[in-house]
Structure formats: C-alpha cells, structure tokens
Short mmCIF file of C-alpha atoms and ligand atoms in Angstrom, two decimals:
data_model
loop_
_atom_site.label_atom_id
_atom_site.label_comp_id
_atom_site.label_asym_id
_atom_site.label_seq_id
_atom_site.Cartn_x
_atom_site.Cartn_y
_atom_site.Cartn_z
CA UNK A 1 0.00 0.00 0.00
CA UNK A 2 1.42 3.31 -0.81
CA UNK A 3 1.86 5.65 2.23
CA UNK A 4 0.98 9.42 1.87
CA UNK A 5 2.03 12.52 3.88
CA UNK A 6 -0.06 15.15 4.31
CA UNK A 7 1.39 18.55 5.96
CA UNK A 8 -1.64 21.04 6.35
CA UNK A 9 -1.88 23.46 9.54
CA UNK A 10 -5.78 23.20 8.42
CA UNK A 11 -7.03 20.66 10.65
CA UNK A 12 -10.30 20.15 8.36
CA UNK A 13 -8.23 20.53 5.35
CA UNK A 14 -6.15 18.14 6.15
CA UNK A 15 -8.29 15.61 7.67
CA UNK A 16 -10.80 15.74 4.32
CA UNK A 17 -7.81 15.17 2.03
CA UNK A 18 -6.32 12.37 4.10
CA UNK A 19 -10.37 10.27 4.18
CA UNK A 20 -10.45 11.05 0.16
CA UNK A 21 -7.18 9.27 -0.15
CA UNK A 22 -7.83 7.03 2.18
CA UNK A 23 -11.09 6.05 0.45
CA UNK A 24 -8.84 5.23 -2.49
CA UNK A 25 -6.75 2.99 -0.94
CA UNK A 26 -4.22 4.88 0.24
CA UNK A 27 -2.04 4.66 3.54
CA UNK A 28 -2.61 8.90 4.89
CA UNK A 29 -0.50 10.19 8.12
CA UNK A 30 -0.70 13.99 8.84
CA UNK A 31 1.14 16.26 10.39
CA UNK A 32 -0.32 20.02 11.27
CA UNK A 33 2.64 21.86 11.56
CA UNK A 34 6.08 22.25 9.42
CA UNK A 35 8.47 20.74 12.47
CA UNK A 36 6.41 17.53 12.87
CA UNK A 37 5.97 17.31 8.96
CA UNK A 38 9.71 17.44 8.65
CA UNK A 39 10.16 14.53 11.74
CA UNK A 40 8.03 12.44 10.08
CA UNK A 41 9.38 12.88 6.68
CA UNK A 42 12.56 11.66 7.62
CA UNK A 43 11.55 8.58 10.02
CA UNK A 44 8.18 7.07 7.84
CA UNK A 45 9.07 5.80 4.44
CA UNK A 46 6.52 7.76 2.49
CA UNK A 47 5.73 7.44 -1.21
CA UNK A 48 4.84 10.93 -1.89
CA UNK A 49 4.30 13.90 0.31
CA UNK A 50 1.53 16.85 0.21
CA UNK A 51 3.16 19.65 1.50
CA UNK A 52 1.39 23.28 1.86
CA UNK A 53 3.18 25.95 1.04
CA UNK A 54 2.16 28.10 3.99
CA UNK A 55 2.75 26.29 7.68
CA UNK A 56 3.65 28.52 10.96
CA UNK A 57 7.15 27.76 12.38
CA UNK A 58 9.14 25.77 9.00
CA UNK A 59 7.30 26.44 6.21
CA UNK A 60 6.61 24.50 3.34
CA UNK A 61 9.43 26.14 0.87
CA UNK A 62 12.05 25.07 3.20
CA UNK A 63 10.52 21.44 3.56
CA UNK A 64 10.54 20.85 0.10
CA UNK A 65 14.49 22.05 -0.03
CA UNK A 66 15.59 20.16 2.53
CA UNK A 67 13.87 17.28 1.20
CA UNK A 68 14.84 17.40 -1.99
CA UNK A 69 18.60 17.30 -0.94
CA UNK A 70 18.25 13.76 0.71
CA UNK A 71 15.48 12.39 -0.77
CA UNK A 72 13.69 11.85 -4.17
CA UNK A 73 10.42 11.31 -3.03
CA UNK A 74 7.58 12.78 -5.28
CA UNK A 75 6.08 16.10 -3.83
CA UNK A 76 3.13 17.76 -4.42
CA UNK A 77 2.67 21.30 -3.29
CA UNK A 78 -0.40 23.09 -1.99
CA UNK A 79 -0.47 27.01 -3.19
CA UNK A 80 -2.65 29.61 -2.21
CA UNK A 81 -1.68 31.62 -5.50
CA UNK A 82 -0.97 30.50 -9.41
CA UNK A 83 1.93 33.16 -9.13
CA UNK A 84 3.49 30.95 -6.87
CA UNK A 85 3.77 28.09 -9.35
CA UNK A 86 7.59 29.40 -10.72
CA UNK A 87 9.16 29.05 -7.62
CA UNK A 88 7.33 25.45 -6.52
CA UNK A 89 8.40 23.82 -9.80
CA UNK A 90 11.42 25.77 -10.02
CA UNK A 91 15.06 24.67 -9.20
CA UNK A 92 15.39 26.44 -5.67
CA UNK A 93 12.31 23.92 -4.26
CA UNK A 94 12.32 21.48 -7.23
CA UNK A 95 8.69 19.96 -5.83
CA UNK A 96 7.01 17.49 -8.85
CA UNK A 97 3.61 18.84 -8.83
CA UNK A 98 0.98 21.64 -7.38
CA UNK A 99 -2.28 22.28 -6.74
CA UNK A 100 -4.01 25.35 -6.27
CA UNK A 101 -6.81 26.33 -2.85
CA UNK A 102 -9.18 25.79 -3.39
CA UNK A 103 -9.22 22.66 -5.16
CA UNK A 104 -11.36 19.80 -5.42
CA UNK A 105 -10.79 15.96 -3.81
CA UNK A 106 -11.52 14.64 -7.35
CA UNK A 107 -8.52 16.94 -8.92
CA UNK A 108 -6.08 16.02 -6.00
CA UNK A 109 -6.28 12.68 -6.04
CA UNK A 110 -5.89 12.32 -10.12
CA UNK A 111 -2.59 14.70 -9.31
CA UNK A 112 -1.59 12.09 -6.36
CA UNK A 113 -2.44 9.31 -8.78
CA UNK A 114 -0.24 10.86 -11.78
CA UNK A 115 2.92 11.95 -9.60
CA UNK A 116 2.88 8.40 -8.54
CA UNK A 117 2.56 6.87 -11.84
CA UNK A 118 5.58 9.83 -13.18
CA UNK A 119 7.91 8.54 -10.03
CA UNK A 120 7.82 5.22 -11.04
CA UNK A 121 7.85 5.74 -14.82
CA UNK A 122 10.89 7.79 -13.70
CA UNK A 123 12.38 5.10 -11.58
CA UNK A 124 12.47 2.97 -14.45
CA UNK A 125 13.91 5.56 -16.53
CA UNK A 126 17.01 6.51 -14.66
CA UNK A 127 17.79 2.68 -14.79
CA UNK A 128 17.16 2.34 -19.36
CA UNK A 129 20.95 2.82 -21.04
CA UNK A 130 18.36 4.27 -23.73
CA UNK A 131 15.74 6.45 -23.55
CA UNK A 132 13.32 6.79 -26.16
CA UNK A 133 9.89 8.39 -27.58
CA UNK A 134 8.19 7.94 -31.32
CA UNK A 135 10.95 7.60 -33.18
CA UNK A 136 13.39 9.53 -30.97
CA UNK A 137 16.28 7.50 -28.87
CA UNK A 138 18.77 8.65 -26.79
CA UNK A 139 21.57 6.17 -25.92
CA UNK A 140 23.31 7.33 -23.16
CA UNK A 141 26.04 4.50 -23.16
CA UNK A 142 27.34 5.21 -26.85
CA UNK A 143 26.15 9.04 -25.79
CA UNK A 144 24.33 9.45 -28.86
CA UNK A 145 20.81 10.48 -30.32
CA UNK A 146 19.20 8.73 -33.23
CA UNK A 147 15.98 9.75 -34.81
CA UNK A 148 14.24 7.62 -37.04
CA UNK A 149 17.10 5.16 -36.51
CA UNK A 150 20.07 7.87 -37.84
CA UNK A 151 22.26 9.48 -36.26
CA UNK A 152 21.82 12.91 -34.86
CA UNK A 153 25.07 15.52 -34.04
CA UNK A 154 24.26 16.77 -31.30
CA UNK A 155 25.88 19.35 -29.22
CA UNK A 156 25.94 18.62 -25.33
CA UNK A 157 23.80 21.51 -24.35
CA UNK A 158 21.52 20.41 -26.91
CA UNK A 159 21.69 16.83 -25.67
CA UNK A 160 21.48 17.73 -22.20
CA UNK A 161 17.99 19.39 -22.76
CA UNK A 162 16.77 16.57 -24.63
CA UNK A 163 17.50 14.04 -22.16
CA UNK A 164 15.90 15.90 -19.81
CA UNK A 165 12.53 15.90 -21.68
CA UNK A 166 12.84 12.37 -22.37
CA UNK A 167 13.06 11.79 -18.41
CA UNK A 168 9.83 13.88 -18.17
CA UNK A 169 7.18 13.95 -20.90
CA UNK A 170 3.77 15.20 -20.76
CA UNK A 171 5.48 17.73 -17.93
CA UNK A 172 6.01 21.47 -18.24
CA UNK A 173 9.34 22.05 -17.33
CA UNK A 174 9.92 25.52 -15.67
CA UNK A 175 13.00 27.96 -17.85
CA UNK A 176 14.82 28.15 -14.60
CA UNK A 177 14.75 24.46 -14.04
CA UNK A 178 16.04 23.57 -17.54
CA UNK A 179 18.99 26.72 -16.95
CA UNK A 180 19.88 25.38 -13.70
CA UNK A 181 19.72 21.48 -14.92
CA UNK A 182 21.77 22.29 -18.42
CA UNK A 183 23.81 25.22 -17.68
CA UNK A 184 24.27 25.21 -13.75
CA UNK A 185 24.06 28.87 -14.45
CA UNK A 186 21.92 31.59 -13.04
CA UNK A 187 18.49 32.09 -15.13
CA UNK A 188 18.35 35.45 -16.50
CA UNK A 189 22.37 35.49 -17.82
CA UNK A 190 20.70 32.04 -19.88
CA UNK A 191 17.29 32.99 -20.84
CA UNK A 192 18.11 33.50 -23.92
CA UNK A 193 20.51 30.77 -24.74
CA UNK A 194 17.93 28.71 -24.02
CA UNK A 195 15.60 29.64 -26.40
CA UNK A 196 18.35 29.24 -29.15
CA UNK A 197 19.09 25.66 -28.26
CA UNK A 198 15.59 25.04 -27.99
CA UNK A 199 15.47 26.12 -31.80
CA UNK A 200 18.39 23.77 -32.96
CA UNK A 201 16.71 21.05 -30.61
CA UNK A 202 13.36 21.39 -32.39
CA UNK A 203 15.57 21.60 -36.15
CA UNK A 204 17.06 17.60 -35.14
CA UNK A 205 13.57 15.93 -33.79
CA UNK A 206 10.27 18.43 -34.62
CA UNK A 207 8.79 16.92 -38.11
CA UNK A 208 8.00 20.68 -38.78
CA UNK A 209 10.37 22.87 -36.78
CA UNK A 210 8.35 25.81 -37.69
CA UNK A 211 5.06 24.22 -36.08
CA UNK A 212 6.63 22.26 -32.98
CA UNK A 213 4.66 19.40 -31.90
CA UNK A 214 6.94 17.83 -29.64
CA UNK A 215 8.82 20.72 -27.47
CA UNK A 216 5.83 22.85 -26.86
CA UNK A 217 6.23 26.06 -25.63
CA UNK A 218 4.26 26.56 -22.28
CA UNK A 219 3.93 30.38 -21.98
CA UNK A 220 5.03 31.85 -18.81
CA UNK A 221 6.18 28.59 -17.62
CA UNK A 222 8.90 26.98 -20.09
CA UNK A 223 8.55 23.90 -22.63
CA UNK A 224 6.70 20.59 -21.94
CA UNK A 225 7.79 17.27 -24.21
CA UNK A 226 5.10 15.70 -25.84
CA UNK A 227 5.65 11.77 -25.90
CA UNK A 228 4.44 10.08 -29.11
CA UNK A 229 2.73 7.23 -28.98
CA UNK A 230 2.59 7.35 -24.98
CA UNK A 231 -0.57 7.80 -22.72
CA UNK A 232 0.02 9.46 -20.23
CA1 CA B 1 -1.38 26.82 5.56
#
C-alpha cells in the first residue's frame, strides 16, 4: 500500500484530504505543523508527500528544499496563488507537482495518482541505457541520439535538454529548471541561450520545426515534451 504525507496546519483541510485518499486505498499520516511534517518525513518511508506551502514555524518552501537534498520522493505542493507556481516547480524547491486552494478531492487525487505513476515511470527511466519516444532515442552509453534510426550531431547543451525531456514527458518544465539542470548557471544570464538551443533542438527531432509538436512552448512557464505514442 502506498503511504501518503499530508502537511496542512488546516485541521479540516487536512483531515478531508487524508479520508479522500484514504477512500482510495491509500495509507494517509498527517502532520499540522512544518516541524512535525519534517520529523516524520525523515523517520516514515513515504511514497509521496503533500506539503502546503504556507505552515507557521518551517514552512513549506524550506521542507521541500531540505527534502529534496536527501530524498527523491515525489512532492506535491499546496499554493494559495498560481503566481506561486515558478518558484514550486522551479530549481530552488524542485517539488514534482501543485495544486491550487481551493481545489477539489476529485482533482487532487488524479494529481496524487499521476505523480505516482511519473515517479515510477521515472524510476524505471534513470535505470534504461536508452531512452526513447516515437521515433526519438537517446543512448546514453554510446552518448548518442538517433531519430528515425540515424544518427543525430548533437551538441551537449543540446543533448542535455533533450535528455531531460525524455526523463519527463507530458510535464512542463519551468525555464529556470532547464537553466539550472543544463547550464548550472543563473536564469536570467541564460534565458536566452535557451531559447536558441531550444530552436536547434526542435531543427534535429520536430517533423516541422516551424510548427513544434513535440517541445511545446508553455507560456510563462517553459517547454513541456510531448511523448508520441505514450498515454500518459
Ligand atoms: Ca497553511
């Protein structure tokens, strides 16, 4: 049984998400406040965590970081705010998914469900020598990228990016995460080289470069990877 942790400082909140997921089979503890949530992160052996942005004494932000520098389990933040989406997904707090108050049980538990599906899609990922979508492959032993079975030159930046959206498809990956992941720079020195790498990216594996249907531009946020021939 997959084991969930919920850290809400809204008692009711808290207790109604943790009987939906329950109700779906799931295994809920919760913790009201950010000092507990962070003790029982690091004793229970949880599969993904629902963290709220906003908790009195260790808040949510610095949860996620310290979680995320000794542990890869999937998070899923709670916002008050959209405009609060950059920094969740974003490489400071690096958390997998959000959800915006107020939402709806039916919404959060599809997110729960496809964050856990992602982590072990992703689990299985990190372990393939190749990675691969439609007609795309990236073979990370011979370091090399074929599409439609030929091989592709491709700088490392370029490669770097595209192994990256391999590892995540159907997910819109914040500019500042893909800077920080490729470049290990700071985002706005990058912004643009970004974009120009995306361009020669989408020249070596969009069928029409000009209309991209596999990076797609997500305004505001960065570029998502659409898998071919995957359901996600
Ligand atoms: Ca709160």
């Amino acid at each position: 049984m997959k084991r969930i942790l919920i850290i809400e400082d809204e008692r009711p909140l808290a207790e109604a998400v943790g009987f939906s997921l329950e109700k779906e089979g799931y295994q809920v503890d919760i913790a009201l406040d950010g000092e507990s949530g962070w003790r029982k992160c690091r004793e229970g052996a949880y599969d993904l965590v629902l963290l709220d942005l906003m908790l009195p004494g260790m808040d949510g932000m610095e949860i996620c970081r310290r979680l995320r520098k000794e542990s890869d389990v999937p998070v899923i933040m709670l916002t008050a705010k959209d405009s609060d989406v950059d920094k969740v997904l974003g490489l400071e707090m690096g958390a997998d998914d959000y959800v915006t108050k107020p939402f709806n049980m039916r919404e959060l538990t599809a997110r729960v469900k496809a964050v856990l599906r992602r982590g072990a899609k992703d689990r299985e990922a990190r372990e393939e020598a190749i990675l691969r979508s439609g007609d795309i492959e990236l073979d990370r032993e011979r370091h090399e990228v074929r599409v439609g079975g030929r091989v592709v030159e491709m700088p490392l930046m370029e490669y770097r990016l595209l192994e990256l959206f391999l590892r995540h498809p159907g997910k819109a990956l914040p500019r500042e995460y893909l800077i920080g992941q490729v470049w290990e720079g700071d985002y706005y020195g990058q912004s643009k080289t970004l974009e120009v790498h995306i361009r020669r990216l989408r020249e070596k594996v969009e069928p029409d470069p000009s209309r991209p249907s596999r990076i797609i531009t997500v305004r505001g946020v960065g570029y998502r990877f659409e898998a071919s021939g995957e359901i996600s």
